[in-house]
Amino acid sequence: MSAQTTPRLIRGRILTFLENPSQESAASAYHFYEDGALLIANGKIADVGDFSDVQARASVNLGAEVAVVDHRPHLIMPGFIDTHLHFPQTQAIASYGAQLLEWLNTYVFVEEQKFESAAHADFIAGRFLDELIRNGTTTAVAYCSVHKQSAQSMFAAARQRNMLMVGGKVMMDRNAPEALRDTPQSGYDDSKALIEAWHKPDQRNYYAISPRFAITSTPEQLEMSKALVQEFPDCYVQTHLSENRDEIAFATSLYPAAKYYIDIYAHYELLTPKTILGHCIHMCDREVSLMAERGAVAAFCPTSNLFLGSGLFDHDRFAKLGARISVATDVGGGSSFSMLETMSEAYKIMALQGQKLSPLQSYYMLTLGNARALGLQDKIGSLHVGADADIVVLDARAKPAMDLRMDVAATLEDELFILQTMGDDRCVSEVYIAGKAMKSAL
């Protein structure tokens, strides 16, 4: 699917971030245009500012009136970014009554075996991406199944929608059903073939080398993962770390030379600025400091950590120690595709630890913060000239209870917090991907 090419103006109340509001004064951390406009051309943002100014410049520069899509009084923001979720678990979401390792064996590994079928992988890939769009997410970092076909299906579906997606087939050669195990060599070969076929940044596809976690990879497979990282340094790396105490005990028993779980990944040189580590809950200061030193990113997965009873991510400790943080749904351990609902749970997890998460910081994390975590801030995560036109339109009055609450909202921060606390996919009025309206077409 090609990007939108005919220039047009998207009008509404525009919010975009410049910096992290927790590190800068709020006034200098973002731009807000009460009556703003984005000029969209060839799938990118060509101008942004007050509506009257952008319209006037467009008329002069283009020599004609430009069509206007008016979303007032809704908020217009960069599309949401999700840094950790599992595409093959789309139908495993809401599976009852287990913590991590039991949950994987009882539900997830059963579900993921279905992705040997190309027809099934194609079907779920389309539904998965449409559900992201429905919830305002325009970019995600996804685990596929062990099957090469699953990654092919996801990337093909993403290319059809022109979505910027990061993903990769998981590598796992032990402690899983035989039907879900590869070998160190086949995992390497399949991953390399997928990288060569699908790692195409100019086509908005990015590959992530994906050893699932230390429990399901032998030392030989982690050596092969290391080889892939060295051979393809522009690819991402994704794996899991310290989600659950039983997981930590099992992983360190398999790698007895490692004092801490993170030492396993450090030994195989898998900690890089392009590494995304899911969860990172039960970690000491030394481990967090090592992440900060290597530039690896923690993916904070609030709904999943609560649903599986895994624990509480210590956001402020990571920030204090200089570690990079992103936020993610972790579907299907996560209980919602909605990044709004994800941030609602993030607020509660932080509150339980005496920490504050302001509305402005929440939306920074969903947009520019997650883009920076991926090193893609020049392309996505903000509404600056030259950025890809990935946009979400939010309606804070989409539900009756929200409409009533909005009657007494006094500030932009009030509106943002209402959306975060009470919102879901019904609040996503429209989604643009590379300038093309997508949600209304579902």
Coordinates of C-alpha atoms in Angstrom, one line a residue:
M1 CA 0.0 0.0 0.0
S2 CA 1.5 3.3 -1.0
A3 CA 1.6 6.5 1.1
Q4 CA -1.0 9.3 0.7
T5 CA 0.3 11.6 -2.1
T6 CA -2.2 14.3 -2.7
P7 CA -1.5 17.2 -0.3
R8 CA -4.1 17.9 2.4
L9 CA -4.5 19.7 5.7
I10 CA -5.3 17.8 8.9
R11 CA -7.0 20.3 11.2
G12 CA -7.5 19.9 15.0
R13 CA -5.9 20.5 18.4
I14 CA -2.3 19.3 17.9
L15 CA 0.0 18.1 20.6
T16 CA 3.6 17.0 19.9
F17 CA 6.6 16.6 22.2
L18 CA 10.0 18.0 22.0
E19 CA 11.6 16.6 25.2
N20 CA 10.7 14.4 28.2
P21 CA 8.4 16.5 30.4
S22 CA 10.0 14.9 33.5
Q23 CA 13.4 16.3 32.6
E24 CA 12.4 19.7 31.2
S25 CA 9.9 22.3 32.3
A26 CA 6.5 21.3 31.0
A27 CA 6.2 24.5 28.9
S28 CA 9.3 23.8 26.9
A29 CA 8.7 20.0 26.5
Y30 CA 5.9 20.2 23.9
H31 CA 4.1 22.2 21.3
F32 CA 0.3 22.6 21.5
Y33 CA -1.8 24.3 18.9
E34 CA -5.4 24.9 19.9
D35 CA -6.4 25.3 16.3
G36 CA -3.6 23.6 14.5
A37 CA -2.9 22.0 11.2
L38 CA -0.6 19.5 9.6
L39 CA 0.2 19.7 5.9
I40 CA 0.5 16.1 4.7
A41 CA 2.2 15.3 1.4
N42 CA 3.8 12.1 0.0
G43 CA 3.2 10.4 3.3
K44 CA 5.1 12.9 5.4
I45 CA 4.5 16.1 7.4
A46 CA 5.4 19.0 5.2
D47 CA 4.3 21.8 7.6
V48 CA 2.9 22.2 11.1
G49 CA 1.6 25.1 13.1
D50 CA -1.5 27.3 13.6
F51 CA -4.2 26.4 11.1
S52 CA -4.3 29.9 9.5
D53 CA -0.6 30.1 9.0
V54 CA -0.2 26.6 7.6
Q55 CA -3.2 27.1 5.3
A56 CA -1.7 30.4 4.0
R57 CA 1.7 28.9 3.4
A58 CA 0.2 25.9 1.6
S59 CA -1.9 28.1 -0.7
V60 CA 1.2 30.1 -1.6
N61 CA 3.6 27.2 -2.0
L62 CA 1.2 24.8 -3.8
G63 CA -0.6 27.5 -5.8
A64 CA -4.0 26.2 -5.0
E65 CA -6.4 25.6 -2.1
V66 CA -5.6 22.4 -0.2
A67 CA -8.4 20.1 1.0
V68 CA -9.0 20.2 4.7
V69 CA -9.9 17.3 7.0
D70 CA -11.3 18.9 10.1
H71 CA -11.0 16.8 13.3
R72 CA -11.9 19.6 15.7
P73 CA -12.4 19.5 18.7
H74 CA -10.3 16.3 18.9
L75 CA -6.7 16.0 19.8
I76 CA -4.2 15.1 17.1
M77 CA -1.0 13.4 18.2
P78 CA 1.8 11.2 16.8
G79 CA 0.7 7.6 16.4
F80 CA 1.4 5.4 19.4
I81 CA 4.4 3.1 19.5
D82 CA 4.4 -0.3 21.3
T83 CA 7.8 -1.7 22.0
H84 CA 7.1 -5.3 23.1
L85 CA 4.2 -7.7 22.2
H86 CA 3.6 -11.1 20.7
F87 CA 1.8 -11.4 17.4
P88 CA 1.2 -15.2 17.7
Q89 CA -0.5 -14.6 21.1
T90 CA -3.4 -12.6 19.6
Q91 CA -5.8 -15.4 20.4
A92 CA -4.1 -16.3 23.7
I93 CA -5.0 -13.0 25.4
A94 CA -7.2 -13.4 28.5
S95 CA -6.1 -17.0 29.2
Y96 CA -7.0 -17.7 32.8
G97 CA -5.1 -18.4 36.0
A98 CA -1.4 -18.9 35.8
Q99 CA 1.9 -17.2 36.3
L100 CA 4.6 -16.9 33.6
L101 CA 6.1 -20.3 33.1
E102 CA 2.9 -22.3 33.7
W103 CA 1.0 -19.8 31.4
L104 CA 3.5 -20.3 28.6
N105 CA 3.3 -24.1 28.8
T106 CA -0.5 -24.3 29.2
Y107 CA -1.6 -21.7 26.7
V108 CA 1.0 -19.9 24.7
F109 CA 3.1 -22.8 23.4
V110 CA -0.1 -24.6 22.3
E111 CA -1.3 -21.5 20.5
E112 CA 2.0 -20.8 18.8
Q113 CA 2.2 -24.2 17.2
K114 CA -0.7 -23.2 14.9
F115 CA 1.7 -20.8 13.1
E116 CA 3.3 -23.6 11.2
S117 CA 0.3 -23.0 8.9
A118 CA 0.9 -20.2 6.4
A119 CA -2.9 -19.6 6.1
H120 CA -3.3 -19.2 9.9
A121 CA -0.2 -17.0 10.1
D122 CA -1.6 -14.8 7.3
F123 CA -5.0 -14.5 8.9
I124 CA -3.8 -13.6 12.4
A125 CA -1.2 -11.2 11.0
G126 CA -3.9 -9.1 9.3
R127 CA -6.2 -9.2 12.4
F128 CA -3.3 -8.4 14.7
L129 CA -2.2 -5.3 12.7
D130 CA -5.8 -4.1 12.3
E131 CA -6.3 -4.3 16.1
L132 CA -3.2 -2.2 16.6
I133 CA -4.6 0.4 14.2
R134 CA -8.0 0.3 15.9
N135 CA -6.2 1.2 19.2
G136 CA -4.1 4.0 17.7
T137 CA -0.8 2.1 17.5
T138 CA 1.1 2.8 14.3
T139 CA 4.4 1.1 15.1
A140 CA 5.1 -2.0 17.2
V141 CA 8.0 -4.3 18.1
A142 CA 6.6 -7.8 17.8
Y143 CA 7.8 -11.3 18.5
C144 CA 6.7 -13.9 15.9
S145 CA 6.6 -17.6 16.5
V146 CA 9.5 -20.0 15.9
H147 CA 8.3 -20.5 12.3
K148 CA 9.9 -18.6 9.6
Q149 CA 6.5 -18.3 7.9
S150 CA 5.1 -16.3 10.9
A151 CA 7.6 -13.5 10.4
Q152 CA 7.0 -13.5 6.6
S153 CA 3.3 -13.2 7.2
M154 CA 3.6 -10.3 9.7
F155 CA 6.0 -8.3 7.5
A156 CA 3.9 -8.9 4.4
A157 CA 0.8 -7.7 6.2
A158 CA 2.7 -4.6 7.5
R159 CA 3.9 -3.8 4.1
Q160 CA 0.3 -4.0 2.7
R161 CA -0.7 -1.4 5.3
N162 CA 2.6 0.6 5.0
M163 CA 3.1 0.3 8.8
L164 CA 6.5 0.7 10.3
M165 CA 7.0 -2.5 12.2
V166 CA 9.9 -4.2 14.0
G167 CA 9.9 -8.0 14.5
G168 CA 11.5 -11.3 14.2
K169 CA 11.0 -15.1 14.5
V170 CA 11.8 -16.4 18.0
M171 CA 14.8 -18.6 18.4
M172 CA 14.2 -21.4 20.9
D173 CA 15.9 -24.8 20.9
R174 CA 15.1 -26.2 24.4
N175 CA 12.5 -26.2 27.1
A176 CA 9.6 -26.0 24.6
P177 CA 7.5 -28.5 22.8
E178 CA 9.3 -30.3 20.0
A179 CA 7.1 -28.6 17.4
L180 CA 8.3 -25.2 18.6
R181 CA 12.0 -25.9 18.7
D182 CA 14.5 -25.0 16.1
T183 CA 18.3 -25.7 16.3
P184 CA 21.2 -23.2 16.7
Q185 CA 21.9 -23.6 13.0
S186 CA 18.3 -23.5 11.7
G187 CA 17.5 -20.6 13.9
Y188 CA 20.6 -18.7 12.5
D189 CA 19.8 -19.7 8.9
D190 CA 16.1 -18.8 9.1
S191 CA 16.9 -15.5 10.9
K192 CA 19.5 -14.6 8.3
A193 CA 17.2 -15.4 5.4
L194 CA 14.4 -13.3 7.0
I195 CA 16.8 -10.4 7.6
E196 CA 17.9 -10.5 3.9
A197 CA 14.4 -10.6 2.7
W198 CA 12.6 -8.3 5.1
H199 CA 14.9 -5.9 6.9
K200 CA 14.1 -3.0 4.6
P201 CA 14.0 0.3 6.5
D202 CA 13.1 2.2 3.2
Q203 CA 10.0 0.0 3.1
R204 CA 9.3 0.5 6.9
N205 CA 10.3 -3.1 7.8
Y206 CA 12.9 -3.6 10.6
Y207 CA 14.2 -7.0 11.8
A208 CA 14.7 -7.9 15.4
I209 CA 17.0 -10.8 16.2
S210 CA 14.9 -12.7 18.8
P211 CA 16.2 -15.4 21.1
R212 CA 13.1 -15.8 23.2
F213 CA 14.8 -15.9 26.5
A214 CA 17.7 -17.7 28.2
I215 CA 15.5 -20.6 29.3
T216 CA 14.6 -21.6 25.8
S217 CA 18.0 -21.1 24.2
T218 CA 21.1 -23.2 24.7
P219 CA 24.5 -21.6 24.9
E220 CA 25.1 -22.7 21.3
Q221 CA 22.0 -20.8 20.2
L222 CA 23.0 -17.7 22.1
E223 CA 26.4 -17.9 20.3
M224 CA 24.5 -18.0 17.0
S225 CA 22.4 -15.0 18.2
K226 CA 25.7 -13.2 18.9
A227 CA 26.9 -14.0 15.4
L228 CA 23.8 -12.5 13.9
V229 CA 24.2 -9.3 15.9
Q230 CA 27.8 -9.0 14.7
E231 CA 26.8 -9.7 11.1
F232 CA 23.8 -7.4 11.1
P233 CA 24.5 -4.6 13.6
D234 CA 21.7 -2.4 12.2
C235 CA 19.1 -5.0 13.3
Y236 CA 17.4 -4.8 16.7
V237 CA 17.7 -7.5 19.4
Q238 CA 14.7 -8.5 21.6
T239 CA 14.4 -10.9 24.5
H240 CA 13.0 -11.2 28.0
L241 CA 14.7 -10.4 31.3
S242 CA 13.7 -10.8 34.9
E243 CA 10.0 -11.0 34.5
N244 CA 9.3 -13.6 37.2
R245 CA 11.3 -15.0 40.1
D246 CA 10.9 -18.6 39.0
E247 CA 12.1 -17.6 35.5
I248 CA 15.2 -16.0 37.1
A249 CA 16.0 -19.1 39.1
F250 CA 15.5 -21.4 36.1
A251 CA 17.6 -19.2 33.8
T252 CA 20.5 -18.9 36.2
S253 CA 20.5 -22.6 36.9
L254 CA 21.0 -23.2 33.2
Y255 CA 23.8 -20.7 33.1
P256 CA 25.6 -21.2 36.5
A257 CA 28.5 -19.0 35.5
A258 CA 26.2 -16.0 35.5
K259 CA 25.9 -14.2 38.8
Y260 CA 22.9 -12.4 37.6
Y261 CA 20.4 -13.1 34.8
I262 CA 21.5 -10.2 32.8
D263 CA 25.1 -11.5 32.8
I264 CA 23.9 -14.3 30.4
Y265 CA 23.0 -11.8 27.7
A266 CA 26.1 -9.7 28.5
H267 CA 28.3 -12.7 28.0
Y268 CA 27.0 -13.3 24.5
E269 CA 27.2 -9.6 23.7
L270 CA 23.5 -9.2 23.2
L271 CA 23.2 -5.9 25.2
T272 CA 23.4 -3.0 22.7
P273 CA 21.6 0.3 22.2
K274 CA 19.3 -1.6 19.8
T275 CA 18.4 -4.2 22.4
I276 CA 14.9 -4.2 23.9
L277 CA 14.6 -6.3 27.1
G278 CA 11.0 -7.1 28.1
H279 CA 9.9 -6.6 31.7
C280 CA 13.1 -6.1 33.8
I281 CA 11.2 -6.2 37.1
H282 CA 13.4 -8.1 39.6
M283 CA 16.8 -6.5 39.2
C284 CA 19.4 -5.1 41.5
D285 CA 21.2 -1.8 40.9
R286 CA 24.2 -3.5 39.4
E287 CA 22.0 -5.0 36.7
V288 CA 20.2 -1.8 35.9
S289 CA 23.5 0.1 35.8
L290 CA 24.8 -2.5 33.3
M291 CA 21.8 -1.8 31.1
A292 CA 22.5 1.9 31.3
E293 CA 26.2 1.4 30.4
R294 CA 25.3 -0.8 27.4
G295 CA 22.4 1.4 26.3
A296 CA 19.8 -1.4 26.3
V297 CA 16.2 -0.5 26.7
A298 CA 13.7 -1.8 29.3
A299 CA 10.2 -2.5 28.0
F300 CA 7.8 -1.7 30.9
C301 CA 4.7 -3.9 30.4
P302 CA 2.1 -2.8 33.0
T303 CA -1.0 -4.9 32.1
S304 CA 1.0 -8.0 31.6
N305 CA 3.0 -7.6 34.9
L306 CA -0.3 -7.3 36.8
F307 CA -2.2 -10.0 34.8
L308 CA 0.5 -12.6 35.4
G309 CA 1.3 -11.5 38.9
S310 CA 4.9 -10.9 37.9
G311 CA 5.7 -7.8 40.0
L312 CA 6.0 -4.0 39.8
F313 CA 8.5 -2.3 37.5
D314 CA 10.5 0.3 39.4
H315 CA 10.4 3.1 36.8
D316 CA 12.1 5.8 38.9
R317 CA 15.0 3.6 39.9
F318 CA 15.7 2.9 36.2
A319 CA 15.5 6.6 35.5
K320 CA 17.7 7.5 38.4
L321 CA 20.4 5.0 37.3
G322 CA 20.3 6.3 33.7
A323 CA 18.7 3.2 32.1
R324 CA 16.5 3.7 29.0
I325 CA 12.8 3.0 29.4
S326 CA 10.0 2.2 27.0
V327 CA 6.4 1.1 27.5
A328 CA 4.5 -1.7 25.9
T329 CA 1.4 -3.8 26.0
D330 CA 3.0 -7.3 25.9
V331 CA -0.1 -8.8 24.3
G332 CA -1.0 -11.7 25.0
G333 CA 0.3 -11.6 28.6
G334 CA -0.9 -8.1 28.4
S335 CA -4.6 -7.8 28.6
S336 CA -5.2 -5.0 26.1
F337 CA -4.0 -3.7 22.8
S338 CA -4.7 -0.2 24.0
M339 CA -1.7 2.0 24.9
L340 CA -4.2 4.2 26.7
E341 CA -5.2 1.4 29.0
T342 CA -1.5 0.4 29.3
M343 CA -0.6 3.9 30.6
S344 CA -3.6 3.7 33.0
E345 CA -2.0 0.6 34.6
A346 CA 1.4 2.2 34.5
Y347 CA 0.1 5.1 36.5
K348 CA -1.2 2.6 39.1
I349 CA 1.9 0.5 39.3
M350 CA 4.0 3.7 39.9
A351 CA 1.5 5.0 42.5
L352 CA 1.8 1.7 44.4
Q353 CA 5.5 2.5 44.8
G354 CA 5.0 6.2 45.7
Q355 CA 6.0 7.4 42.2
K356 CA 4.3 9.9 40.0
L357 CA 3.5 9.6 36.3
S358 CA 2.1 12.9 34.9
P359 CA -0.3 13.0 32.0
L360 CA 2.3 14.8 29.9
Q361 CA 5.0 12.2 30.7
S362 CA 2.6 9.4 29.8
Y363 CA 2.0 10.7 26.3
Y364 CA 5.6 11.5 25.8
M365 CA 6.4 7.8 26.6
L366 CA 3.8 6.6 24.1
T367 CA 5.2 8.8 21.3
L368 CA 8.6 10.4 21.3
G369 CA 9.9 8.5 24.2
N370 CA 9.3 5.1 22.6
A371 CA 10.6 6.5 19.2
R372 CA 13.8 7.5 20.9
A373 CA 14.0 4.0 22.6
L374 CA 14.0 2.6 19.0
G375 CA 16.4 5.3 17.6
L376 CA 13.6 6.2 15.2
Q377 CA 12.8 9.7 16.4
D378 CA 13.7 11.3 13.1
K379 CA 10.9 9.2 11.4
I380 CA 8.1 8.7 14.0
G381 CA 7.0 9.8 17.5
S382 CA 6.6 13.5 16.8
L383 CA 4.8 15.8 14.4
H384 CA 7.8 17.6 13.0
V385 CA 8.4 18.6 9.4
G386 CA 9.9 15.7 7.5
A387 CA 8.5 13.0 9.9
D388 CA 6.4 10.2 8.6
A389 CA 2.7 11.1 8.8
D390 CA 1.7 8.5 11.4
I391 CA -1.0 10.2 13.4
V392 CA -3.7 9.4 15.9
V393 CA -6.9 11.4 16.5
L394 CA -8.3 11.2 20.0
D395 CA -11.9 11.9 21.2
A396 CA -12.0 12.5 24.9
R397 CA -15.9 12.5 24.8
A398 CA -16.3 9.2 23.1
K399 CA -18.0 7.5 26.0
P400 CA -20.9 8.9 28.1
A401 CA -18.9 8.8 31.4
M402 CA -16.0 10.5 29.7
D403 CA -18.3 13.1 28.2
L404 CA -19.7 13.9 31.6
R405 CA -16.2 14.1 33.2
M406 CA -15.0 16.4 30.4
D407 CA -17.6 18.9 31.3
V408 CA -15.5 19.9 34.3
A409 CA -12.1 19.4 32.8
A410 CA -10.2 22.6 33.0
T411 CA -6.8 22.0 31.3
L412 CA -5.1 20.0 28.6
E413 CA -3.5 17.8 31.3
D414 CA -7.0 17.0 32.6
E415 CA -8.1 15.9 29.2
L416 CA -5.1 13.8 28.7
F417 CA -5.5 12.1 32.0
I418 CA -9.2 11.4 31.3
L419 CA -8.2 9.7 28.1
Q420 CA -5.5 7.8 29.8
T421 CA -7.6 6.6 32.7
M422 CA -11.0 6.1 31.0
G423 CA -10.1 5.6 27.4
D424 CA -9.8 2.7 25.0
D425 CA -10.2 2.0 21.3
R426 CA -13.5 3.9 21.2
C427 CA -11.6 7.1 21.9
V428 CA -9.5 6.6 18.8
S429 CA -11.4 8.6 16.2
E430 CA -9.0 8.1 13.3
V431 CA -5.5 6.8 12.6
Y432 CA -3.3 7.9 9.7
I433 CA -0.4 5.7 8.5
A434 CA 2.0 7.5 6.1
G435 CA -0.8 10.1 5.7
K436 CA -3.5 7.6 4.7
A437 CA -6.7 7.3 6.9
M438 CA -6.7 3.7 8.1
K439 CA -9.1 3.2 11.1
S440 CA -12.1 4.5 9.2
A441 CA -11.3 2.0 6.4
L442 CA -11.4 -1.0 8.7

